XYZ file of C-alpha atoms in Angstrom:
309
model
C -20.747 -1.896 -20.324
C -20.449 1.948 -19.819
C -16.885 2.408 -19.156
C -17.896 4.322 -15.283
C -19.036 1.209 -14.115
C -16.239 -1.509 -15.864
C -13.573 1.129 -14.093
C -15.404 0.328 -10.503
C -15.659 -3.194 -11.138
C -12.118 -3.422 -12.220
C -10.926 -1.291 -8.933
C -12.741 -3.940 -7.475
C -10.677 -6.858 -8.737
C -7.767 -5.111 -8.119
C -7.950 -4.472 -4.713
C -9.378 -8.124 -4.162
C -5.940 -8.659 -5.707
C -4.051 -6.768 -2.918
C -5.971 -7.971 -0.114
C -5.451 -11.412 -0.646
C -1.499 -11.247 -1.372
C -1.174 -11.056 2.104
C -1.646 -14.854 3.006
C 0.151 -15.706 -0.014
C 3.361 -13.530 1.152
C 3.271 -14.981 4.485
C 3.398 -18.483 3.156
C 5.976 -17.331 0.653
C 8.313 -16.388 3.648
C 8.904 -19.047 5.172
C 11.218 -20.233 2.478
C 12.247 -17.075 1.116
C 13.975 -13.641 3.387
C 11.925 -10.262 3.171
C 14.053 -8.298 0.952
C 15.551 -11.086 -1.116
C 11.647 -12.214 -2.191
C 11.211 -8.400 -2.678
C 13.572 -7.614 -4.785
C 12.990 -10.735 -7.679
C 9.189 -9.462 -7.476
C 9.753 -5.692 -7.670
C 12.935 -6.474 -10.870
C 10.431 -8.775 -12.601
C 7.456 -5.938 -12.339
C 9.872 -3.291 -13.251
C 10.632 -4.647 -16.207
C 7.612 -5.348 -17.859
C 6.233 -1.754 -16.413
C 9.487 -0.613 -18.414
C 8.505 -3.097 -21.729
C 5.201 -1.561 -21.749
C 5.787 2.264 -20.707
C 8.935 2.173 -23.029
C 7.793 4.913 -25.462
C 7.020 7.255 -21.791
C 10.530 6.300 -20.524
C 12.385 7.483 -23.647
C 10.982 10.516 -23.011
C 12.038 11.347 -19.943
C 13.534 14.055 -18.608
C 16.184 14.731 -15.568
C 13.321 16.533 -13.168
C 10.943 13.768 -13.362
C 14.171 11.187 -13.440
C 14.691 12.592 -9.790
C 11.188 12.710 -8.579
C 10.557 9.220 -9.458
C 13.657 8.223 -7.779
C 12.304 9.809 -4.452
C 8.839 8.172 -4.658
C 10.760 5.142 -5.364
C 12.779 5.430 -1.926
C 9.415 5.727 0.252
C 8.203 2.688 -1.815
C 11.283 0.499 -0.908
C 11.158 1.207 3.114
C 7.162 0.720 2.654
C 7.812 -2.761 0.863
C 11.367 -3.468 3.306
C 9.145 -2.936 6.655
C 5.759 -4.486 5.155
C 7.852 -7.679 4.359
C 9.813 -7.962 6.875
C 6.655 -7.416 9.650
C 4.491 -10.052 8.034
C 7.090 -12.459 9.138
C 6.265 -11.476 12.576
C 2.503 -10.804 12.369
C -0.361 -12.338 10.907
C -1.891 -11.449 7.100
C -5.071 -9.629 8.347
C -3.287 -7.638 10.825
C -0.683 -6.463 8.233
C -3.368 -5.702 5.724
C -5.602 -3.436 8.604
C -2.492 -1.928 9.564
C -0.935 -1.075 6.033
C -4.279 0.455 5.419
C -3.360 2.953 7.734
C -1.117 4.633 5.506
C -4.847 6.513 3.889
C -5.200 7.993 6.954
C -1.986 9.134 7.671
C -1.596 11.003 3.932
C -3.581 14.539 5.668
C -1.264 14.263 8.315
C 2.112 13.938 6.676
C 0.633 16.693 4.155
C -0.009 19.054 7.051
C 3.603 18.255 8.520
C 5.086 19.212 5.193
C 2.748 22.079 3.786
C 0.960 23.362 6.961
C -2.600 22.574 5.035
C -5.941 22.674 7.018
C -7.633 19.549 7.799
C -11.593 18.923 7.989
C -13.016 17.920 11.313
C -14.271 13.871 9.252
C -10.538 13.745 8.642
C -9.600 14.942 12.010
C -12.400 12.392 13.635
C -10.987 9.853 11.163
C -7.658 9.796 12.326
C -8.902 9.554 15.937
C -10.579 6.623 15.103
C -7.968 4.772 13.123
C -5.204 5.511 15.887
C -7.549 4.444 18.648
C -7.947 1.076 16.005
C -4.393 1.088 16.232
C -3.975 0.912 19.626
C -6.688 -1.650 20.230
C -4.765 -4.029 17.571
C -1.563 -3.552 18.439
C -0.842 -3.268 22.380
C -2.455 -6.157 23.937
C -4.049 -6.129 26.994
C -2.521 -6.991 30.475
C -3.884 -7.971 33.715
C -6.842 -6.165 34.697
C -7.545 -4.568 31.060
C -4.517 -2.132 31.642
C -2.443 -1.947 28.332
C 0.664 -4.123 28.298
C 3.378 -1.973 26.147
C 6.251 -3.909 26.698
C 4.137 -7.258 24.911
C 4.043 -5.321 21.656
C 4.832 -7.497 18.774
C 7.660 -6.267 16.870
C 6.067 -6.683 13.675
C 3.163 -5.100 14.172
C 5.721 -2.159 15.222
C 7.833 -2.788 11.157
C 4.161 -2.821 9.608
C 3.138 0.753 11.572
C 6.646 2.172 9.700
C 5.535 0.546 6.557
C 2.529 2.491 6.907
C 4.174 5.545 7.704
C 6.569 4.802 4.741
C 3.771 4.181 1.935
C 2.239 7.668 3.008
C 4.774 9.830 1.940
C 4.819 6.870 -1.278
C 1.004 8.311 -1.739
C 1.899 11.924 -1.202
C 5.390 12.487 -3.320
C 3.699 9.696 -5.983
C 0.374 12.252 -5.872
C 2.373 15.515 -6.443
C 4.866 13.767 -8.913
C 2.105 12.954 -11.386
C 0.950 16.705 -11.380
C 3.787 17.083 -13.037
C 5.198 14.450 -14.809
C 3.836 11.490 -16.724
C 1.841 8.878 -14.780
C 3.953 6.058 -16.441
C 7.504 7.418 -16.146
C 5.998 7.684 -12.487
C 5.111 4.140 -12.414
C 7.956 2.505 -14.047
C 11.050 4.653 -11.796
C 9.577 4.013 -8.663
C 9.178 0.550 -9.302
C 12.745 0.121 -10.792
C 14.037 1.860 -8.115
C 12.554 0.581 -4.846
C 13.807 -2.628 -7.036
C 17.440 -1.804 -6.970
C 17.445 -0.768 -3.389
C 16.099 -3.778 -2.155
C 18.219 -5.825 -4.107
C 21.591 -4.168 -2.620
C 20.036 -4.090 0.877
C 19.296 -7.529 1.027
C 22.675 -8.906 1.496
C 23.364 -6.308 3.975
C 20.391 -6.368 6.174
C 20.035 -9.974 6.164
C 20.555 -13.617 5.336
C 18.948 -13.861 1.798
C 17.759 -16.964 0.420
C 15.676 -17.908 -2.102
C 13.962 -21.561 -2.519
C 11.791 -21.477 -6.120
C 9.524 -23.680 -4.684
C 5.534 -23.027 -6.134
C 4.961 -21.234 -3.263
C 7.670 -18.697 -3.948
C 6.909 -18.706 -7.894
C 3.085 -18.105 -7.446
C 4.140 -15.458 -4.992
C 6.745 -13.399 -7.569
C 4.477 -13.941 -10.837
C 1.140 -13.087 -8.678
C 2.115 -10.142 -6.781
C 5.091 -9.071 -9.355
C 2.675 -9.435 -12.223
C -0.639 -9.098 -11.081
C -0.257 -7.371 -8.074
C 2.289 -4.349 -9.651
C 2.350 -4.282 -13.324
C -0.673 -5.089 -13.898
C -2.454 -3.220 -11.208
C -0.529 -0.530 -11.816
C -2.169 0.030 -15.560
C -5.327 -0.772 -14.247
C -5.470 1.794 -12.284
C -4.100 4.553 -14.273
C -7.132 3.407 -16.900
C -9.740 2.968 -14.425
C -9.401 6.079 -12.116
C -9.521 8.495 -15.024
C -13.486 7.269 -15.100
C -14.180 7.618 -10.996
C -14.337 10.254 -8.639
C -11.552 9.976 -5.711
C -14.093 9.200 -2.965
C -15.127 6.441 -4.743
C -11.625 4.999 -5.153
C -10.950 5.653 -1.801
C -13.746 3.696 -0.390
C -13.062 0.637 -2.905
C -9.335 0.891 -1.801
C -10.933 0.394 1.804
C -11.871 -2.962 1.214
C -8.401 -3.927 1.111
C -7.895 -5.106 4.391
C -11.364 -6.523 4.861
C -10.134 -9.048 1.449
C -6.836 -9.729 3.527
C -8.585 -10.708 6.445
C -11.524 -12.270 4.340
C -8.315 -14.307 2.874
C -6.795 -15.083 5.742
C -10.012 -16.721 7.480
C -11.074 -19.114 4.541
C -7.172 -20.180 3.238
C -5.776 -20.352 7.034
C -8.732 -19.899 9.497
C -7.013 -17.052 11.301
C -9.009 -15.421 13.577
C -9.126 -11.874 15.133
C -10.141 -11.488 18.839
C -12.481 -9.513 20.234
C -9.748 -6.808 20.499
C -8.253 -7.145 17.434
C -11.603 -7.104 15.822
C -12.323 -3.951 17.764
C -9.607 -2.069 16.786
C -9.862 -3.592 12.540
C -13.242 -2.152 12.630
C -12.481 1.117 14.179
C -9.598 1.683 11.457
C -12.012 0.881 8.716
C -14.553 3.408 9.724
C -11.671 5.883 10.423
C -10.280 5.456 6.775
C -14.363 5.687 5.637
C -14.668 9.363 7.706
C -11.334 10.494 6.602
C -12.010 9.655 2.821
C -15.339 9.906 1.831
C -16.688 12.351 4.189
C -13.704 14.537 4.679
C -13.494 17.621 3.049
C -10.048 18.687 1.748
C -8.403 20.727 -0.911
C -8.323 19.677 -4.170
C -4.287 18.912 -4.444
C -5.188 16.735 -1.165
C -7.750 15.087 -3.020
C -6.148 13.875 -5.930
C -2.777 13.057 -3.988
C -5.479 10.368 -1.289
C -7.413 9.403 -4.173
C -4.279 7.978 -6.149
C -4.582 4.865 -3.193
C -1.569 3.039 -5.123
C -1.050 -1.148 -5.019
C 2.279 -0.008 -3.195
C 0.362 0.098 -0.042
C -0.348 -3.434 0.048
C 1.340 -6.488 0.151
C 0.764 -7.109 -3.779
């Protein structure tokens, strides 16, 4: 198999992975807090990332040490909302709205650098927020918009998508400079640490290892990060950004796919409005958008930190 294709097919598989951690997390919850769960999956992914980048890490220098340790701050409050949201929301809601954070990379990039945007990313965005809107304020009497019914975790899951943005942006110019894998490995380790001393200060943490709870740490901590994470590095040296972008857009459509055959959850006609109108906004905004070349390569690096695996 010419290695082009195997690196599509494996993008594939790995974003099937992402999409469908969702349910899994939400089940995982109920017997396990946000951060607490977090933290065990994040430690466990850090250290094999750190077993099998070792030779990378012992090379590392105090520039990239601090870089990484910024990318990993973004990652933990991207992970801390995402977690804490799907406790409040439903898996295919948290996966469409997560999958946000594409969109939002021109538009943090233009807050911080002043860049131009094209007019597909501008239309893009316009179409995602108005997909926002449609799945996250419900609708009152007489079709007005009801505001003060918004569910709270749709509101964490909008930060977390806010959150793994600036992940995708600092992670994007970080590897311009420094090693992919020392990239990989610190932000990792770090959003680990953080979550681990903010659980017992932000909430109640408990733990039950029940097979729930295991399948959730070894799938998403494994499979999900460390895993994925090499995966990727391999597979996107072989295909174009575009076309990484519009695999990574599949993402939600696996979480909701997911969500319908494990649970039988079930978007209304709203909902499913406003899902579709944020997948064709993150299709305008990625394939058909225009942009500079650093802008490129920072929304083409789509990384597993953006999802719930």
């Amino acid at each position: 198999m010419r290695r082009p294709i195997k690196a599509h097919l494996l993008l594939v598989v790995v974003t099937f992975i992402w999409g469908s951690t969702f349910v899994l997390m939400k089940a995982a919850l109920r017997d396990a807090s946000p951060l607490a769960l977090n933290a065990v999956r994040l430690g466990l992914a850090a250290v094999l990332l750190a077993i099998y980048y070792r030779e990378d890490i012992a090379r590392l220098t105090r520039p990239a040490f601090l870089m990484g340790c910024s990318v990993g701050v973004f990652l933990f409050l991207g992970y801390a909302f995402q977690s804490t949201g799907l406790v409040l929301t439903t898996p295919s809601k948290s996966a469409f709205l997560t999958g946000v954070s594409t969109v939002l990379v021109p538009i943090v990039i233009i807050a911080l650098w002043r860049t131009r945007i094209h007019l597909w990313r501008a239309l893009g965005i316009l179409l995602a927020i108005g997909g926002l809107f449609l799945m996250t304020v419900p609708a009152g009497r007489q079709g007005i918009a009801d505001f003060a019914n918004v569910n709270t975790g749709d509101l964490l899951t909008l930060a977390c998508a806010l959150a793994f943005a600036f992940q995708i942006v600092f992670l994007g110019r970080a590897t311009e400079r420094f090693p992919f894998e020392q990239m990989a490995f610190l932000q990792v380790a770090v959003a680990a640490i953080l979550t681990g001393v903010a659980s017992p200060l932000l909430e109640k943490p408990h733990l039950h290892l029940n097979e729930t709870v295991i399948a959730a740490i070894l799938i998403t901590g494994v499979l999900g990060t460390a895993v994925a994470f090499t995966v990727q590095a391999w597979a996107q040296q072989f295909t174009p950004a575009t076309h990484a972008a519009l695999i990574f857009t599949l993402e939600p459509v696996f979480g909701w796919l997911t969500s319908y055959v494990v649970t039988g959850e079930r978007l209304g006609i709203r909902a499913g409005a406003g899902a579709v109108l944020i997948v064709a906004g993150i299709l305008l905004s990625e394939v058909l958008g225009s942009v500079s070349r650093s802008d490129a390569e920072v929304a083409g690096r789509r990384e597993q930190t953006s999802s719930a695996g």
